[in-house]
PDB file of C-alpha atoms and ligand atoms in Angstrom:
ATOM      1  CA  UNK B  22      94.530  81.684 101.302  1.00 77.00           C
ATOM      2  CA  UNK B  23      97.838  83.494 100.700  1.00 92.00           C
ATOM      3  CA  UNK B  24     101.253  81.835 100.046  1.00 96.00           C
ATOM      4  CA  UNK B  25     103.902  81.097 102.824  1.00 96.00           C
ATOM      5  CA  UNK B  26     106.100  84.195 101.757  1.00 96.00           C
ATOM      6  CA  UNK B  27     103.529  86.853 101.745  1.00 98.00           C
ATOM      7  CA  UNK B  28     102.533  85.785 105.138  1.00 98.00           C
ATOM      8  CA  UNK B  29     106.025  85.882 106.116  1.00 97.00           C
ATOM      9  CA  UNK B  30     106.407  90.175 105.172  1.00 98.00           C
ATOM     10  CA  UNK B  31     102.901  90.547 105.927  1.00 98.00           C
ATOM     11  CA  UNK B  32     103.317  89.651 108.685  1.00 97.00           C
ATOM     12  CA  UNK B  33     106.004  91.983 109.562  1.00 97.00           C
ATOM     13  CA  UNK B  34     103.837  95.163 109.106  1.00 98.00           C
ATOM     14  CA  UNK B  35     102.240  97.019 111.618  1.00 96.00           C
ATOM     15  CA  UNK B  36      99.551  94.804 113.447  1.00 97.00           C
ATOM     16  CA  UNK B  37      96.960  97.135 113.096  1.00 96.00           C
ATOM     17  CA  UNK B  38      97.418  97.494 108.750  1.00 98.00           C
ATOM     18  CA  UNK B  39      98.043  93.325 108.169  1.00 98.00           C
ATOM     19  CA  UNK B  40      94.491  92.604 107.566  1.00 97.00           C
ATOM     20  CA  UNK B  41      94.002  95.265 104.650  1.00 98.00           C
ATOM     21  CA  UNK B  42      97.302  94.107 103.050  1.00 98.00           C
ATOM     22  CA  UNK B  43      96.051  90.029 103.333  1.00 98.00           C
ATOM     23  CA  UNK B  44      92.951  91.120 101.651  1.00 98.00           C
ATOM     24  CA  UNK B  45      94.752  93.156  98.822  1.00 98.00           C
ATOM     25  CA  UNK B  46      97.051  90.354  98.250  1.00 98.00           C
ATOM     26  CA  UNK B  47      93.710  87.814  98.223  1.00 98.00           C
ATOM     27  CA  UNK B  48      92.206  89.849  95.467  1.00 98.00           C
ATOM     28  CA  UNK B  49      95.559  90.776  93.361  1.00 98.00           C
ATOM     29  CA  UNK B  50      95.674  87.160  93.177  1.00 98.00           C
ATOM     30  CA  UNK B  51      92.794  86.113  91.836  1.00 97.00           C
ATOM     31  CA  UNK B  52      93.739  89.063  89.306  1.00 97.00           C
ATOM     32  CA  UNK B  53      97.005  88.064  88.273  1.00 97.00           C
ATOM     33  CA  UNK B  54      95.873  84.460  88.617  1.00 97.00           C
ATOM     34  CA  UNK B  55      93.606  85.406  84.948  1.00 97.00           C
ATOM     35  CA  UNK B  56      97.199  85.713  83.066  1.00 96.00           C
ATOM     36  CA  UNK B  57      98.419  82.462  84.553  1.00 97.00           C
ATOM     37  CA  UNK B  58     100.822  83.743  86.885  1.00 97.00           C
ATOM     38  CA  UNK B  59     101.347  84.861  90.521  1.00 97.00           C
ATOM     39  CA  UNK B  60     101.921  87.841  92.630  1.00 98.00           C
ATOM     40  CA  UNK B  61     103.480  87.523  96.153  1.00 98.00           C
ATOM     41  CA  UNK B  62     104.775  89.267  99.037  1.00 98.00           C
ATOM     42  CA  UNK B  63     108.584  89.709  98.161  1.00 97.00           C
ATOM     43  CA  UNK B  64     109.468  92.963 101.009  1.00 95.00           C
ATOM     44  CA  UNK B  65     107.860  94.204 104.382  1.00 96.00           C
ATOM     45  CA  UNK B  66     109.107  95.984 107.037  1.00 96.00           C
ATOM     46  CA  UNK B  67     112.673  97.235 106.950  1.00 91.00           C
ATOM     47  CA  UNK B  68     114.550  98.327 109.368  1.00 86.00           C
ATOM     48  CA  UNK B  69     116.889 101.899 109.178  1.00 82.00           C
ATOM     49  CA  UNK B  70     120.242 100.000 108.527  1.00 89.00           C
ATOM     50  CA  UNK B  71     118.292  97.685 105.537  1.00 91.00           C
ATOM     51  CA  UNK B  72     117.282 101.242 104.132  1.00 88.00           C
ATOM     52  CA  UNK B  73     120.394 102.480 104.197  1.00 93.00           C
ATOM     53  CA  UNK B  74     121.839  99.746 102.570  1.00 93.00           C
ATOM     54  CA  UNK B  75     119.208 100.105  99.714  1.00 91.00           C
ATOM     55  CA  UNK B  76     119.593 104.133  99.233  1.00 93.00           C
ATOM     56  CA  UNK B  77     123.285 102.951  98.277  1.00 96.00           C
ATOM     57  CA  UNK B  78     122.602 101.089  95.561  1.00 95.00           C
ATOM     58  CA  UNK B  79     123.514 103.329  92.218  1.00 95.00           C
ATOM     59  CA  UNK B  80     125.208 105.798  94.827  1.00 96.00           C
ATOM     60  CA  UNK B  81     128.151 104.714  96.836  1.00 95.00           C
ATOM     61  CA  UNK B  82     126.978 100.721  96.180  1.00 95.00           C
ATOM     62  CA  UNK B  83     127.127  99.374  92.456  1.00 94.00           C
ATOM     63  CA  UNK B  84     123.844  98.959  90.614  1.00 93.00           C
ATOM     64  CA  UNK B  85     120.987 101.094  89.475  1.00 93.00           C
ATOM     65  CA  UNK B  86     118.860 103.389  91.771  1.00 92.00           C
ATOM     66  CA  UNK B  87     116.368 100.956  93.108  1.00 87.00           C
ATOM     67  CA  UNK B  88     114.852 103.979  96.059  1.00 85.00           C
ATOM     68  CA  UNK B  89     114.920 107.576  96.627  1.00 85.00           C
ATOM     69  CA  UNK B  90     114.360 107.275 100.382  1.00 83.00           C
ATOM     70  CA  UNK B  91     116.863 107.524 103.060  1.00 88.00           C
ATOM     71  CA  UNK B  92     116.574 105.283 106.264  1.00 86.00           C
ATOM     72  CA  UNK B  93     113.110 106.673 108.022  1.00 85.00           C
ATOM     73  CA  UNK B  94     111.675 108.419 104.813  1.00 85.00           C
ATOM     74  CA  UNK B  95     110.149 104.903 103.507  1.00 88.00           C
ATOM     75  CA  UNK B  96     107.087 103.860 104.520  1.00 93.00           C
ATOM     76  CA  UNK B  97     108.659 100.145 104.730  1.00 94.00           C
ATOM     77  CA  UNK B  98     110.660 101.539 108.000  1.00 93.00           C
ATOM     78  CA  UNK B  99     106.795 102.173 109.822  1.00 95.00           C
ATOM     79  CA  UNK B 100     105.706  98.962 108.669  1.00 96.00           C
ATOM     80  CA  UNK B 101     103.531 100.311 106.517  1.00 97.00           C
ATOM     81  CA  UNK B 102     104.470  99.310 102.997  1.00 97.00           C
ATOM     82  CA  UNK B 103     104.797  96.001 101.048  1.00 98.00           C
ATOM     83  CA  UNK B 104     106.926  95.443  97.802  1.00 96.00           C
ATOM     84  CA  UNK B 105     105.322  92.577  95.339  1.00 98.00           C
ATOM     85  CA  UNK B 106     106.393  90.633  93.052  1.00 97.00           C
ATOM     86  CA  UNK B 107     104.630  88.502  90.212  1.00 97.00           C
ATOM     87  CA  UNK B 108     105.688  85.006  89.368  1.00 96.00           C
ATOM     88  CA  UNK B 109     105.655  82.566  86.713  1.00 94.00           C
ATOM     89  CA  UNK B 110     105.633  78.767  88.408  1.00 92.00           C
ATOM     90  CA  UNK B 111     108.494  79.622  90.976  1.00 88.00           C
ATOM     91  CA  UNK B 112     110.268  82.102  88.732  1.00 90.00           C
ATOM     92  CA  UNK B 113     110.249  85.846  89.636  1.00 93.00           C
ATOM     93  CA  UNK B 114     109.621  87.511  86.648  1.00 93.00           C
ATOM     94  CA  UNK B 115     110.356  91.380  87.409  1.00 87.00           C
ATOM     95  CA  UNK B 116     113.641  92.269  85.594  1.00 83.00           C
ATOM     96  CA  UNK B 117     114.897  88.718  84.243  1.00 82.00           C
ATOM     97  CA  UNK B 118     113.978  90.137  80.596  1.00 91.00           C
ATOM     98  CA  UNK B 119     112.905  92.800  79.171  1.00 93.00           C
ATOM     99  CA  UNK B 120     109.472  90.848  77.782  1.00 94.00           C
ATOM    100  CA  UNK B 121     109.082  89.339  81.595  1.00 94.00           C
ATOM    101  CA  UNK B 122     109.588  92.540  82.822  1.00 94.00           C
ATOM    102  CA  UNK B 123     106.948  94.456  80.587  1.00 95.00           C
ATOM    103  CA  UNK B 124     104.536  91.559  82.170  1.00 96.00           C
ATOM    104  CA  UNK B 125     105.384  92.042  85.166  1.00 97.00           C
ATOM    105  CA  UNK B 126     104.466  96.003  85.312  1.00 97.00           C
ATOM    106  CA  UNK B 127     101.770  95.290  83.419  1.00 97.00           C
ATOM    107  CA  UNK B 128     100.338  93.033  86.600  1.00 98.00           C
ATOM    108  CA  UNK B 129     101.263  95.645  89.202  1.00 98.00           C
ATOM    109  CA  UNK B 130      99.041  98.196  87.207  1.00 98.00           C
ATOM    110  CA  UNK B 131      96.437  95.638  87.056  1.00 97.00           C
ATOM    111  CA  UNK B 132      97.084  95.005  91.113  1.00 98.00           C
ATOM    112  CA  UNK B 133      97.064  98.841  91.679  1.00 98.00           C
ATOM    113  CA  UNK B 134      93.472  98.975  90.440  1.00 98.00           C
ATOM    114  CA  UNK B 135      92.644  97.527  94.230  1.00 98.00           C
ATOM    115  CA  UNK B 136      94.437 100.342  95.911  1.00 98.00           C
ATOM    116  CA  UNK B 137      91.234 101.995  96.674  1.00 98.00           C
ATOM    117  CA  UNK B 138      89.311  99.148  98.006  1.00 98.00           C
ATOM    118  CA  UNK B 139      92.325  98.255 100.341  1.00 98.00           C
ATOM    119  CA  UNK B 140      93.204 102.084 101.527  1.00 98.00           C
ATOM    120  CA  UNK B 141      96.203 101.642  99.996  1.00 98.00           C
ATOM    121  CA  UNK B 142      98.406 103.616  97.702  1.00 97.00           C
ATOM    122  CA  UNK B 143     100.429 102.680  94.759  1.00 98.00           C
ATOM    123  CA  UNK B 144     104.441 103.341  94.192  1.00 97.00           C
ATOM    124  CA  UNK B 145     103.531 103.827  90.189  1.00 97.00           C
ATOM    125  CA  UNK B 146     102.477 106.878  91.158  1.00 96.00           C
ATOM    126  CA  UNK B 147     105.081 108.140  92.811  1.00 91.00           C
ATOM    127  CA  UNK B 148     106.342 111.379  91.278  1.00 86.00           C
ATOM    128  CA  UNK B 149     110.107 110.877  91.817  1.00 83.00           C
ATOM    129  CA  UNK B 150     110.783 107.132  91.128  1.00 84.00           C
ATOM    130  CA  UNK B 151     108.246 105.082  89.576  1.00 92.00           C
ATOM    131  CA  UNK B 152     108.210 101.823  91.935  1.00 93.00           C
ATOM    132  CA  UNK B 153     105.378  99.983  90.578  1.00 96.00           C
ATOM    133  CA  UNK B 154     106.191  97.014  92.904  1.00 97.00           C
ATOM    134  CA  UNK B 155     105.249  99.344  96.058  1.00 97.00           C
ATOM    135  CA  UNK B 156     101.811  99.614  97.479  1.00 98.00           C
ATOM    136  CA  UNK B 157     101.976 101.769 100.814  1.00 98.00           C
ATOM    137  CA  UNK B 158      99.192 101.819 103.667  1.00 98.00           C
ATOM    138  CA  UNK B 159      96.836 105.147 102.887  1.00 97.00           C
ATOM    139  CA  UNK B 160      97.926 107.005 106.042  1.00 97.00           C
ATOM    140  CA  UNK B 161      97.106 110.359 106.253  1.00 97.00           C
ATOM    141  CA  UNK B 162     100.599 111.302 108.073  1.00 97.00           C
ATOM    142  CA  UNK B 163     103.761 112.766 106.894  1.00 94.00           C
ATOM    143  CA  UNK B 164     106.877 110.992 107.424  1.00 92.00           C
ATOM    144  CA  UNK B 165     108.316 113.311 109.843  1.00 92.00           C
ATOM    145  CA  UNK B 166     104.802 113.135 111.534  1.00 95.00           C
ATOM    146  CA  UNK B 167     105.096 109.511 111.425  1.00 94.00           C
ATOM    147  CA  UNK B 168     109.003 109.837 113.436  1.00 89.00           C
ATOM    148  CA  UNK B 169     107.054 111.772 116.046  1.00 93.00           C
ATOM    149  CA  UNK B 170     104.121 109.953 116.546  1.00 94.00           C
ATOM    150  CA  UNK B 171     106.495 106.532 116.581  1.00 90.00           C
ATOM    151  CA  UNK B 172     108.343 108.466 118.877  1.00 91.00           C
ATOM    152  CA  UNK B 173     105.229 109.499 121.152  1.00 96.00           C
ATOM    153  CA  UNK B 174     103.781 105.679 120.891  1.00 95.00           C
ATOM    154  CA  UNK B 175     100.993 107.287 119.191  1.00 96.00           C
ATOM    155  CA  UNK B 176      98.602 105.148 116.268  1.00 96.00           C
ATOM    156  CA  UNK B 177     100.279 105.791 113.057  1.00 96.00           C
ATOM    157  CA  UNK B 178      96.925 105.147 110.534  1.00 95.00           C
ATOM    158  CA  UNK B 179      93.919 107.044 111.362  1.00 85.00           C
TER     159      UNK B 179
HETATM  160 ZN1  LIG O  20     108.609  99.532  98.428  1.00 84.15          ZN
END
Protein backbone atom coordinates (compact mmCIF):
# COMPACT_ATOMS: atom_id res chain seq x y z
CA UNK A 1 0.00 0.00 0.00
CA UNK A 2 1.18 3.58 -0.63
CA UNK A 3 0.74 6.57 1.76
CA UNK A 4 -2.22 9.12 1.55
CA UNK A 5 0.06 11.85 -0.16
CA UNK A 6 1.51 9.85 -2.92
CA UNK A 7 -1.90 8.79 -3.83
CA UNK A 8 -2.94 12.27 -3.72
CA UNK A 9 -0.08 13.45 -6.86
CA UNK A 10 -0.33 10.12 -8.21
CA UNK A 11 -3.20 10.45 -8.70
CA UNK A 12 -3.03 13.58 -10.60
CA UNK A 13 -0.96 12.07 -13.52
CA UNK A 14 -2.17 10.96 -16.62
CA UNK A 15 -4.66 7.96 -16.12
CA UNK A 16 -3.07 5.87 -18.44
CA UNK A 17 0.88 6.23 -16.56
CA UNK A 18 -0.65 5.99 -12.60
CA UNK A 19 -0.24 2.35 -12.37
CA UNK A 20 3.62 2.29 -13.33
CA UNK A 21 4.25 5.24 -10.94
CA UNK A 22 2.13 3.21 -7.82
CA UNK A 23 4.32 0.33 -8.54
CA UNK A 24 7.66 2.40 -8.57
CA UNK A 25 6.67 4.07 -5.46
CA UNK A 26 5.69 0.30 -3.91
CA UNK A 27 9.17 -0.88 -4.61
CA UNK A 28 11.24 2.52 -3.74
CA UNK A 29 9.66 1.91 -0.54
CA UNK A 30 10.52 -1.17 0.45
CA UNK A 31 14.09 0.25 -0.67
CA UNK A 32 14.30 3.21 1.30
CA UNK A 33 12.35 1.40 4.00
CA UNK A 34 16.16 -0.77 4.53
CA UNK A 35 17.72 2.75 5.86
CA UNK A 36 14.78 3.35 8.16
CA UNK A 37 13.20 6.04 6.40
CA UNK A 38 10.52 6.91 3.79
CA UNK A 39 10.07 8.14 0.33
CA UNK A 40 6.73 9.73 -0.80
CA UNK A 41 4.96 11.45 -3.44
CA UNK A 42 5.69 15.24 -2.67
CA UNK A 43 4.71 16.85 -6.65
CA UNK A 44 2.45 15.65 -9.65
CA UNK A 45 0.90 17.32 -12.21
CA UNK A 46 1.35 21.05 -12.56
CA UNK A 47 -0.36 23.20 -14.31
CA UNK A 48 1.37 26.19 -16.82
CA UNK A 49 0.81 29.07 -14.24
CA UNK A 50 2.44 26.60 -11.19
CA UNK A 51 5.44 26.26 -13.75
CA UNK A 52 5.78 29.55 -14.25
CA UNK A 53 5.80 30.37 -10.85
CA UNK A 54 8.64 27.76 -10.28
CA UNK A 55 10.97 28.91 -13.42
CA UNK A 56 11.00 32.26 -11.24
CA UNK A 57 12.53 31.13 -8.47
CA UNK A 58 16.47 32.34 -8.60
CA UNK A 59 15.26 34.58 -11.64
CA UNK A 60 12.79 37.33 -11.13
CA UNK A 61 11.53 35.36 -7.62
CA UNK A 62 14.13 35.11 -4.64
CA UNK A 63 15.76 31.74 -4.03
CA UNK A 64 17.96 29.32 -5.85
CA UNK A 65 17.19 27.78 -9.32
CA UNK A 66 15.01 24.90 -8.36
CA UNK A 67 13.98 24.12 -12.66
CA UNK A 68 15.20 24.92 -15.99
CA UNK A 69 11.80 24.45 -17.66
CA UNK A 70 9.42 27.05 -18.68
CA UNK A 71 5.56 26.44 -18.37
CA UNK A 72 4.91 23.39 -21.07
CA UNK A 73 8.65 22.21 -21.28
CA UNK A 74 8.20 19.97 -17.94
CA UNK A 75 7.01 16.80 -18.12
CA UNK A 76 4.95 17.62 -14.74
CA UNK A 77 2.62 19.97 -17.13
CA UNK A 78 1.58 16.38 -19.29
CA UNK A 79 1.12 14.63 -16.20
CA UNK A 80 3.79 12.69 -16.73
CA UNK A 81 6.33 13.28 -13.99
CA UNK A 82 6.43 12.88 -10.16
CA UNK A 83 8.87 14.74 -7.71
CA UNK A 84 9.75 12.51 -4.38
CA UNK A 85 10.75 13.09 -1.41
CA UNK A 86 12.33 10.84 1.45
CA UNK A 87 11.32 11.15 5.04
CA UNK A 88 12.48 10.54 8.40
CA UNK A 89 9.17 9.83 10.83
CA UNK A 90 7.15 12.89 9.41
CA UNK A 91 10.19 15.04 8.71
CA UNK A 92 11.20 15.80 5.07
CA UNK A 93 14.65 15.40 4.96
CA UNK A 94 15.79 16.91 1.43
CA UNK A 95 17.60 20.24 2.17
CA UNK A 96 16.99 20.72 6.10
CA UNK A 97 20.92 19.97 6.47
CA UNK A 98 23.52 19.39 4.68
CA UNK A 99 24.02 15.59 6.36
CA UNK A 100 19.98 15.05 5.74
CA UNK A 101 20.41 16.22 2.50
CA UNK A 102 23.46 13.93 1.44
CA UNK A 103 20.84 11.06 2.70
CA UNK A 104 18.39 12.09 1.00
CA UNK A 105 20.22 11.98 -2.63
CA UNK A 106 21.71 9.13 -1.62
CA UNK A 107 17.94 7.40 -1.50
CA UNK A 108 16.85 8.92 -4.81
CA UNK A 109 19.96 7.17 -6.46
CA UNK A 110 19.04 4.11 -4.69
CA UNK A 111 15.14 4.76 -5.99
CA UNK A 112 16.49 5.52 -9.54
CA UNK A 113 17.87 1.99 -9.74
CA UNK A 114 13.91 1.03 -10.49
CA UNK A 115 13.67 3.40 -13.37
CA UNK A 116 14.00 0.62 -15.76
CA UNK A 117 11.60 -1.78 -14.33
CA UNK A 118 8.93 1.08 -14.12
CA UNK A 119 9.67 2.74 -17.80
CA UNK A 120 10.61 5.54 -16.11
CA UNK A 121 13.42 8.00 -16.27
CA UNK A 122 15.42 9.69 -13.67
CA UNK A 123 15.97 13.73 -13.20
CA UNK A 124 19.77 12.79 -11.85
CA UNK A 125 20.45 12.40 -15.13
CA UNK A 126 19.44 15.26 -16.51
CA UNK A 127 22.25 17.08 -18.30
CA UNK A 128 21.30 20.69 -17.41
CA UNK A 129 20.06 20.58 -13.75
CA UNK A 130 20.60 17.64 -11.73
CA UNK A 131 16.98 17.04 -10.09
CA UNK A 132 17.46 13.85 -8.40
CA UNK A 133 13.95 14.15 -6.83
CA UNK A 134 12.37 13.80 -10.52
CA UNK A 135 11.48 10.54 -12.10
CA UNK A 136 9.58 11.25 -15.52
CA UNK A 137 7.29 8.64 -17.47
CA UNK A 138 9.72 6.96 -20.38
CA UNK A 139 7.78 8.51 -23.29
CA UNK A 140 9.25 8.38 -26.41
CA UNK A 141 7.89 12.05 -27.43
CA UNK A 142 9.42 15.39 -27.51
CA UNK A 143 7.90 18.11 -25.66
CA UNK A 144 6.81 20.07 -28.53
CA UNK A 145 5.47 16.66 -29.87
CA UNK A 146 3.81 16.22 -26.66
CA UNK A 147 1.95 20.19 -27.17
CA UNK A 148 0.72 18.76 -30.45
CA UNK A 149 -0.40 15.54 -29.69
CA UNK A 150 -2.22 17.19 -26.33
CA UNK A 151 -3.42 19.47 -28.74
CA UNK A 152 -4.72 16.71 -31.32
CA UNK A 153 -6.23 14.52 -28.20
CA UNK A 154 -3.79 12.05 -29.29
CA UNK A 155 -2.11 9.17 -26.50
CA UNK A 156 0.90 10.83 -25.19
CA UNK A 157 3.02 7.32 -24.06
CA UNK A 158 3.40 4.78 -26.65
ZN1 LIG B 1 10.17 17.22 -11.19
Amino acid sequence: MIDERSAKFIATLLPEVRDAFIAFIVDAKELVAQNGLDYKVICGTRTFEEQAALYAKGRTAPGPKVTNAKPGSSMHNFGLAIDCGVFKGKVYMDGSTPADAKIADLMHKHASTLCTKHKLRWGGKFKKLYDAPHFEYDTPYSLAELCARREAKKSLIA
